[in-house]
């Protein structure tokens, strides 16, 4: 069975120095521990239907220790040159266990921890853990790997991948020390999809308004009146006398009051309601062709793949198109 050190970048970068039919390996190689080093450059790092390098090129370096051909511990560091810093943008530590039950059935399982530099958590992503389990079926003409995994959080989103591949290699040359291998594959990614249903409707809005208007006092109303009479009489050098009389009436100001007016308005306005649904479906189709030049201790690989997203999200557009990656792997011991 093909041993894939998938803890490096999950299943995206297989360290295929040890392969399903690698003529440079011996049975003793899987009976003892081994140490591998890897380095590479990619145009975009895409995982689980999204880009974790923000559609930017990246470089990486990694070390992987394999014990007995089954247990692997991998540490890696990833650099994004566009950020202009020499320090890694994020790193990965993972542990995986692989076992061959028969010549046609194998299993692997593991957990990975991604750690991002604190200053880049808003730009890239937050630290997270991911675990998965894989079953591999060797049909001789086709190798099928079914992987199920999820993030280690409360109510984790889960993912299912079905990857079909076929391994080819040329006859050995350079006196049997080298060969060229081809590993075409097609990968289907399934996961939770959030869909929405928007309905246009109308709504009748009734508004009641009460207006209280004060009325000013009535003002002053009244009349005055009076009459007077006088009479003088005298004779000779006489004296006179007189008298007068007058009356008046009036009204005091009237008391204040108010006027209450009630108005009812009916308006029809358009409304939009959105209902969200979550279902499990296909998220992405990826086809690729890695080509490797293999020596006994060194493997140089070029991988070109094409990604076809099967969903649309205006807020988080899915990456699509060609992705290139170049890698070099070296077996230290």
Coordinates of C-alpha atoms in Angstrom, one line a residue:
X1 CA 0.0 0.0 0.0
X2 CA 1.1 3.6 -0.6
X3 CA 2.4 5.3 2.5
X4 CA 1.3 9.0 2.5
X5 CA 2.7 11.3 5.2
X6 CA -0.4 13.4 5.1
X7 CA 0.3 15.4 8.2
X8 CA 2.4 17.8 6.3
X9 CA -0.5 19.7 4.7
X10 CA -3.3 17.2 5.4
X11 CA -3.7 15.3 2.1
X12 CA -2.5 18.1 -0.2
X13 CA 1.2 17.3 -0.1
X14 CA 2.0 13.6 -0.1
X15 CA 5.6 12.8 0.6
X16 CA 5.9 10.0 -1.9
X17 CA 9.5 9.0 -1.5
X18 CA 7.9 5.8 -0.2
X19 CA 5.4 4.8 -2.7
X20 CA 3.1 1.9 -3.5
X21 CA 5.6 0.3 -6.0
X22 CA 8.7 2.3 -5.4
X23 CA 11.6 0.2 -6.5
X24 CA 14.1 2.2 -4.5
X25 CA 12.6 1.0 -1.2
X26 CA 13.4 -2.2 0.6
X27 CA 11.5 -4.3 3.1
X28 CA 14.0 -3.2 5.8
X29 CA 13.1 0.4 5.3
X30 CA 9.6 -0.1 6.8
X31 CA 11.1 -2.0 9.8
X32 CA 13.1 0.8 11.2
X33 CA 12.6 4.5 11.8
X34 CA 13.3 7.1 9.1
X35 CA 13.6 10.9 8.9
X36 CA 12.4 12.9 5.9
X37 CA 12.9 16.6 5.1
X38 CA 10.8 18.5 2.6
X39 CA 10.6 22.0 1.1
X40 CA 8.5 23.5 -1.6
X41 CA 6.7 26.4 -3.2
X42 CA 3.0 26.7 -4.2
X43 CA 0.9 29.2 -6.0
X44 CA -2.0 28.9 -3.6
X45 CA -2.8 26.8 -0.5
X46 CA -6.3 25.5 -0.8
X47 CA -7.9 23.2 1.8
X48 CA -11.5 22.1 2.4
X49 CA -12.9 24.4 -0.3
X50 CA -11.2 27.6 0.9
X51 CA -7.8 29.3 0.6
X52 CA -5.7 29.5 3.8
X53 CA -3.0 31.5 2.2
X54 CA -5.4 34.2 1.0
X55 CA -4.8 33.4 -2.7
X56 CA -1.1 34.2 -2.2
X57 CA 1.9 32.1 -3.1
X58 CA 3.6 30.3 -0.2
X59 CA 6.7 28.3 0.6
X60 CA 7.1 25.6 3.2
X61 CA 9.7 23.5 5.0
X62 CA 9.0 20.3 6.9
X63 CA 10.5 17.4 8.9
X64 CA 8.7 14.1 9.2
X65 CA 9.8 11.2 11.5
X66 CA 8.4 7.7 10.6
X67 CA 8.6 4.8 13.0
X68 CA 8.1 1.3 11.7
X69 CA 6.5 2.6 8.5
X70 CA 3.3 3.2 10.4
X71 CA 3.6 6.0 12.9
X72 CA 4.6 9.5 11.6
X73 CA 5.2 12.8 13.4
X74 CA 5.4 15.8 11.2
X75 CA 6.3 19.5 11.9
X76 CA 6.2 22.1 9.2
X77 CA 6.4 25.9 8.7
X78 CA 4.8 28.0 6.0
X79 CA 6.0 31.3 4.7
X80 CA 4.0 33.9 2.6
X81 CA 6.4 36.2 0.9
X82 CA 3.8 38.8 0.1
X83 CA 3.7 39.7 3.9
X84 CA 7.3 40.8 3.7
X85 CA 8.4 39.0 6.8
X86 CA 11.0 36.2 7.2
X87 CA 9.2 34.6 10.1
X88 CA 6.7 31.8 9.3
X89 CA 3.1 32.9 8.8
X90 CA 1.8 29.7 10.4
X91 CA 3.0 26.2 11.3
X92 CA 1.6 22.7 11.6
X93 CA 2.2 19.7 13.9
X94 CA 0.6 16.4 13.2
X95 CA 0.7 12.8 14.2
X96 CA -0.7 10.0 12.0
X97 CA -0.9 6.2 12.2
X98 CA -1.2 4.0 9.1
X99 CA -1.7 0.3 8.8
X100 CA -2.1 -2.2 6.0
X101 CA -4.7 -4.8 6.8
X102 CA -4.3 -6.7 3.5
X103 CA -2.8 -6.0 0.1
X104 CA -5.9 -4.2 -0.9
X105 CA -7.1 -2.5 2.3
X106 CA -5.3 0.0 4.5
X107 CA -6.3 2.6 7.1
X108 CA -4.8 5.8 8.5
X109 CA -5.9 8.2 11.2
X110 CA -4.4 11.2 12.8
X111 CA -4.8 14.7 14.2
X112 CA -3.2 18.0 13.1
X113 CA -2.7 21.3 14.9
X114 CA -2.4 24.6 13.0
X115 CA -0.8 27.5 14.7
X116 CA -0.8 31.0 13.1
X117 CA 1.3 33.9 14.1
X118 CA -0.7 36.1 16.5
X119 CA -0.4 39.2 14.3
X120 CA -1.9 37.4 11.3
X121 CA -5.0 35.8 13.0
X122 CA -7.3 38.5 11.6
X123 CA -5.7 38.2 8.1
X124 CA -5.4 34.4 7.8
X125 CA -7.2 32.3 10.4
X126 CA -7.2 31.4 14.0
X127 CA -5.5 28.3 15.5
X128 CA -7.4 25.1 15.0
X129 CA -7.2 21.3 15.3
X130 CA -8.4 18.9 12.7
X131 CA -8.7 15.1 12.9
X132 CA -9.6 12.5 10.2
X133 CA -9.7 8.9 9.4
X134 CA -9.0 7.3 6.0
X135 CA -9.7 4.0 4.3
X136 CA -7.7 3.0 1.3
X137 CA -8.8 0.4 -1.3
X138 CA -6.4 -0.9 -3.9
X139 CA -8.2 -2.1 -6.9
X140 CA -5.0 -2.8 -8.8
X141 CA -5.9 -0.4 -11.7
X142 CA -7.2 2.2 -9.3
X143 CA -6.5 3.3 -5.7
X144 CA -9.5 4.8 -3.8
X145 CA -9.1 6.7 -0.6
X146 CA -12.2 7.7 1.5
X147 CA -11.5 10.3 4.2
X148 CA -13.8 11.6 6.8
X149 CA -12.8 14.4 9.2
X150 CA -13.8 17.4 11.1
X151 CA -12.5 20.3 13.2
X152 CA -12.1 19.6 16.9
X153 CA -14.6 22.1 18.2
X154 CA -18.2 22.1 19.6
X155 CA -20.7 21.1 16.9
X156 CA -17.8 20.7 14.3
X157 CA -18.3 20.9 10.6
X158 CA -17.4 17.6 9.0
X159 CA -16.0 16.8 5.6
X160 CA -15.9 13.7 3.3
X161 CA -13.4 13.2 0.5
X162 CA -13.3 10.5 -2.1
X163 CA -10.0 10.4 -4.0
X164 CA -9.3 8.1 -6.9
X165 CA -5.8 7.8 -8.2
X166 CA -3.5 5.6 -10.2
X167 CA 0.3 5.3 -9.7
X168 CA 2.6 4.8 -12.7
X169 CA 6.4 4.7 -12.9
X170 CA 8.9 4.3 -15.7
X171 CA 11.5 1.6 -15.7
X172 CA 14.6 2.4 -13.7
X173 CA 17.5 4.2 -15.3
X174 CA 20.8 5.7 -14.2
X175 CA 21.9 2.1 -13.5
X176 CA 18.7 1.4 -11.6
X177 CA 19.0 4.3 -9.3
X178 CA 16.2 6.6 -10.6
X179 CA 12.8 6.5 -12.1
X180 CA 9.9 8.9 -13.0
X181 CA 6.5 8.4 -11.5
X182 CA 3.1 9.8 -12.3
X183 CA 0.2 10.0 -9.9
X184 CA -3.0 11.3 -11.6
X185 CA -5.9 11.8 -9.3
X186 CA -9.5 13.1 -9.0
X187 CA -10.8 14.3 -5.7
X188 CA -14.4 15.0 -4.6
X189 CA -15.0 17.1 -1.5
X190 CA -18.3 16.9 0.4
X191 CA -19.2 19.2 3.3
X192 CA -21.9 21.2 4.9
X193 CA -23.3 23.8 2.6
X194 CA -25.3 26.8 3.8
X195 CA -28.0 27.7 1.3
X196 CA -30.6 30.4 1.6
X197 CA -34.1 31.0 0.2
X198 CA -35.3 34.5 -0.2
X199 CA -39.0 35.4 -0.6
X200 CA -40.4 38.8 -1.7
X201 CA -43.7 39.9 -0.2
X202 CA -45.7 42.9 0.9
X203 CA -46.7 44.1 4.4
X204 CA -49.5 46.4 5.4
X205 CA -48.4 48.9 8.1
X206 CA -51.1 50.9 10.0
X207 CA -50.1 54.0 11.9
X208 CA -52.3 55.9 14.3
X209 CA -51.4 59.4 15.4
X210 CA -53.1 61.5 18.1
X211 CA -52.6 65.2 18.0
X212 CA -53.7 67.5 20.9
X213 CA -54.0 71.2 20.0
X214 CA -54.5 73.8 22.8
X215 CA -57.0 76.6 22.4
X216 CA -56.2 80.1 23.8
X217 CA -58.5 81.9 26.5
X218 CA -61.6 83.7 25.3
X219 CA -60.3 87.2 26.2
X220 CA -62.0 90.0 27.9
X221 CA -65.6 91.0 27.3
X222 CA -67.5 93.8 29.2
X223 CA -69.2 97.3 29.1
X224 CA -69.2 100.3 31.3
X225 CA -72.0 102.7 31.8
X226 CA -72.9 105.7 34.0
X227 CA -75.1 108.7 34.2
X228 CA -74.9 111.9 36.1
X229 CA -77.0 114.9 36.5
X230 CA -76.5 118.2 38.2
X231 CA -78.6 121.2 38.8
X232 CA -77.6 124.6 40.0
X233 CA -79.9 127.4 41.1
X234 CA -79.4 130.6 42.7
X235 CA -80.5 134.1 43.0
X236 CA -78.6 137.2 43.6
X237 CA -75.4 136.3 45.0
X238 CA -76.2 132.8 45.6
X239 CA -74.6 129.5 46.1
X240 CA -74.8 126.4 44.0
X241 CA -74.6 122.6 44.6
X242 CA -74.5 119.5 42.4
X243 CA -74.4 115.7 42.6
X244 CA -73.4 112.9 40.2
X245 CA -73.9 109.0 39.8
X246 CA -72.4 106.3 37.7
X247 CA -72.4 102.3 37.3
X248 CA -70.3 99.8 35.5
X249 CA -70.2 95.9 34.7
X250 CA -67.9 93.5 33.1
X251 CA -66.9 89.7 32.6
X252 CA -63.7 88.0 33.7
X253 CA -61.5 86.0 31.1
X254 CA -63.0 82.6 30.1
X255 CA -61.4 79.3 31.0
X256 CA -58.9 77.5 28.4
X257 CA -59.7 74.2 26.4
X258 CA -58.0 71.8 23.8
X259 CA -58.8 70.0 20.6
X260 CA -57.9 66.3 20.1
X261 CA -57.4 64.9 16.5
X262 CA -56.8 61.2 15.6
X263 CA -55.3 60.3 12.2
X264 CA -54.9 56.7 10.9
X265 CA -52.6 56.0 8.0
X266 CA -52.4 52.6 6.1
X267 CA -49.2 51.9 4.0
X268 CA -48.3 48.9 1.9
X269 CA -44.5 48.3 1.8
X270 CA -42.4 45.6 0.1
X271 CA -40.6 43.1 2.4
X272 CA -37.9 40.4 1.9
X273 CA -37.5 37.4 4.1
X274 CA -34.6 35.0 4.0
X275 CA -34.5 31.4 5.4
X276 CA -31.2 29.6 5.8
X277 CA -30.8 25.8 5.3
X278 CA -27.7 23.6 5.9
X279 CA -27.2 20.4 3.9
X280 CA -24.4 18.0 3.2
X281 CA -23.3 18.1 -0.5
X282 CA -20.5 18.3 -2.9
X283 CA -18.3 21.4 -2.5
X284 CA -15.4 20.9 -4.9
X285 CA -14.0 18.8 -7.7
X286 CA -10.2 18.7 -8.1
X287 CA -8.1 16.9 -10.7
X288 CA -4.4 16.8 -10.7
X289 CA -1.2 15.3 -12.1
X290 CA 1.9 15.1 -9.8
X291 CA 5.1 14.0 -11.7
X292 CA 8.1 13.0 -9.6
X293 CA 11.7 12.4 -10.4
X294 CA 12.9 9.8 -7.8
X295 CA 16.3 8.8 -6.7
X296 CA 17.1 6.6 -3.8
X297 CA 17.1 9.4 -1.2
X298 CA 15.7 12.4 -3.1
X299 CA 12.4 13.0 -4.8
X300 CA 11.6 16.2 -6.9
X301 CA 7.9 16.7 -7.7
X302 CA 5.8 19.1 -9.8
X303 CA 2.1 19.0 -9.3
X304 CA -0.5 20.9 -11.4
X305 CA -4.1 20.6 -10.4
X306 CA -7.4 22.3 -11.5
X307 CA -10.1 23.1 -8.9
X308 CA -13.8 23.4 -9.8
X309 CA -16.0 24.7 -7.0
X310 CA -19.6 23.5 -7.1
X311 CA -21.1 26.2 -4.9
X312 CA -21.2 30.0 -4.8
X313 CA -20.9 32.4 -1.9
X314 CA -20.6 36.1 -2.4
X315 CA -19.1 36.7 1.0
X316 CA -16.5 33.9 0.8
X317 CA -15.9 33.1 -2.9
X318 CA -14.5 29.6 -3.5
X319 CA -11.1 29.4 -5.1
X320 CA -11.0 27.9 -8.6
X321 CA -8.6 27.4 -11.5
X322 CA -5.1 26.1 -11.8
X323 CA -2.8 25.5 -8.8
X324 CA 0.9 24.8 -9.1
X325 CA 3.2 23.3 -6.6
X326 CA 6.9 22.3 -6.6
X327 CA 8.4 20.1 -3.9
X328 CA 11.7 18.4 -3.0
X329 CA 11.9 15.6 -0.5
X330 CA 15.0 14.1 1.0
X331 CA 15.4 11.0 3.1
X332 CA 17.9 11.8 5.8
X333 CA 18.1 8.2 7.2

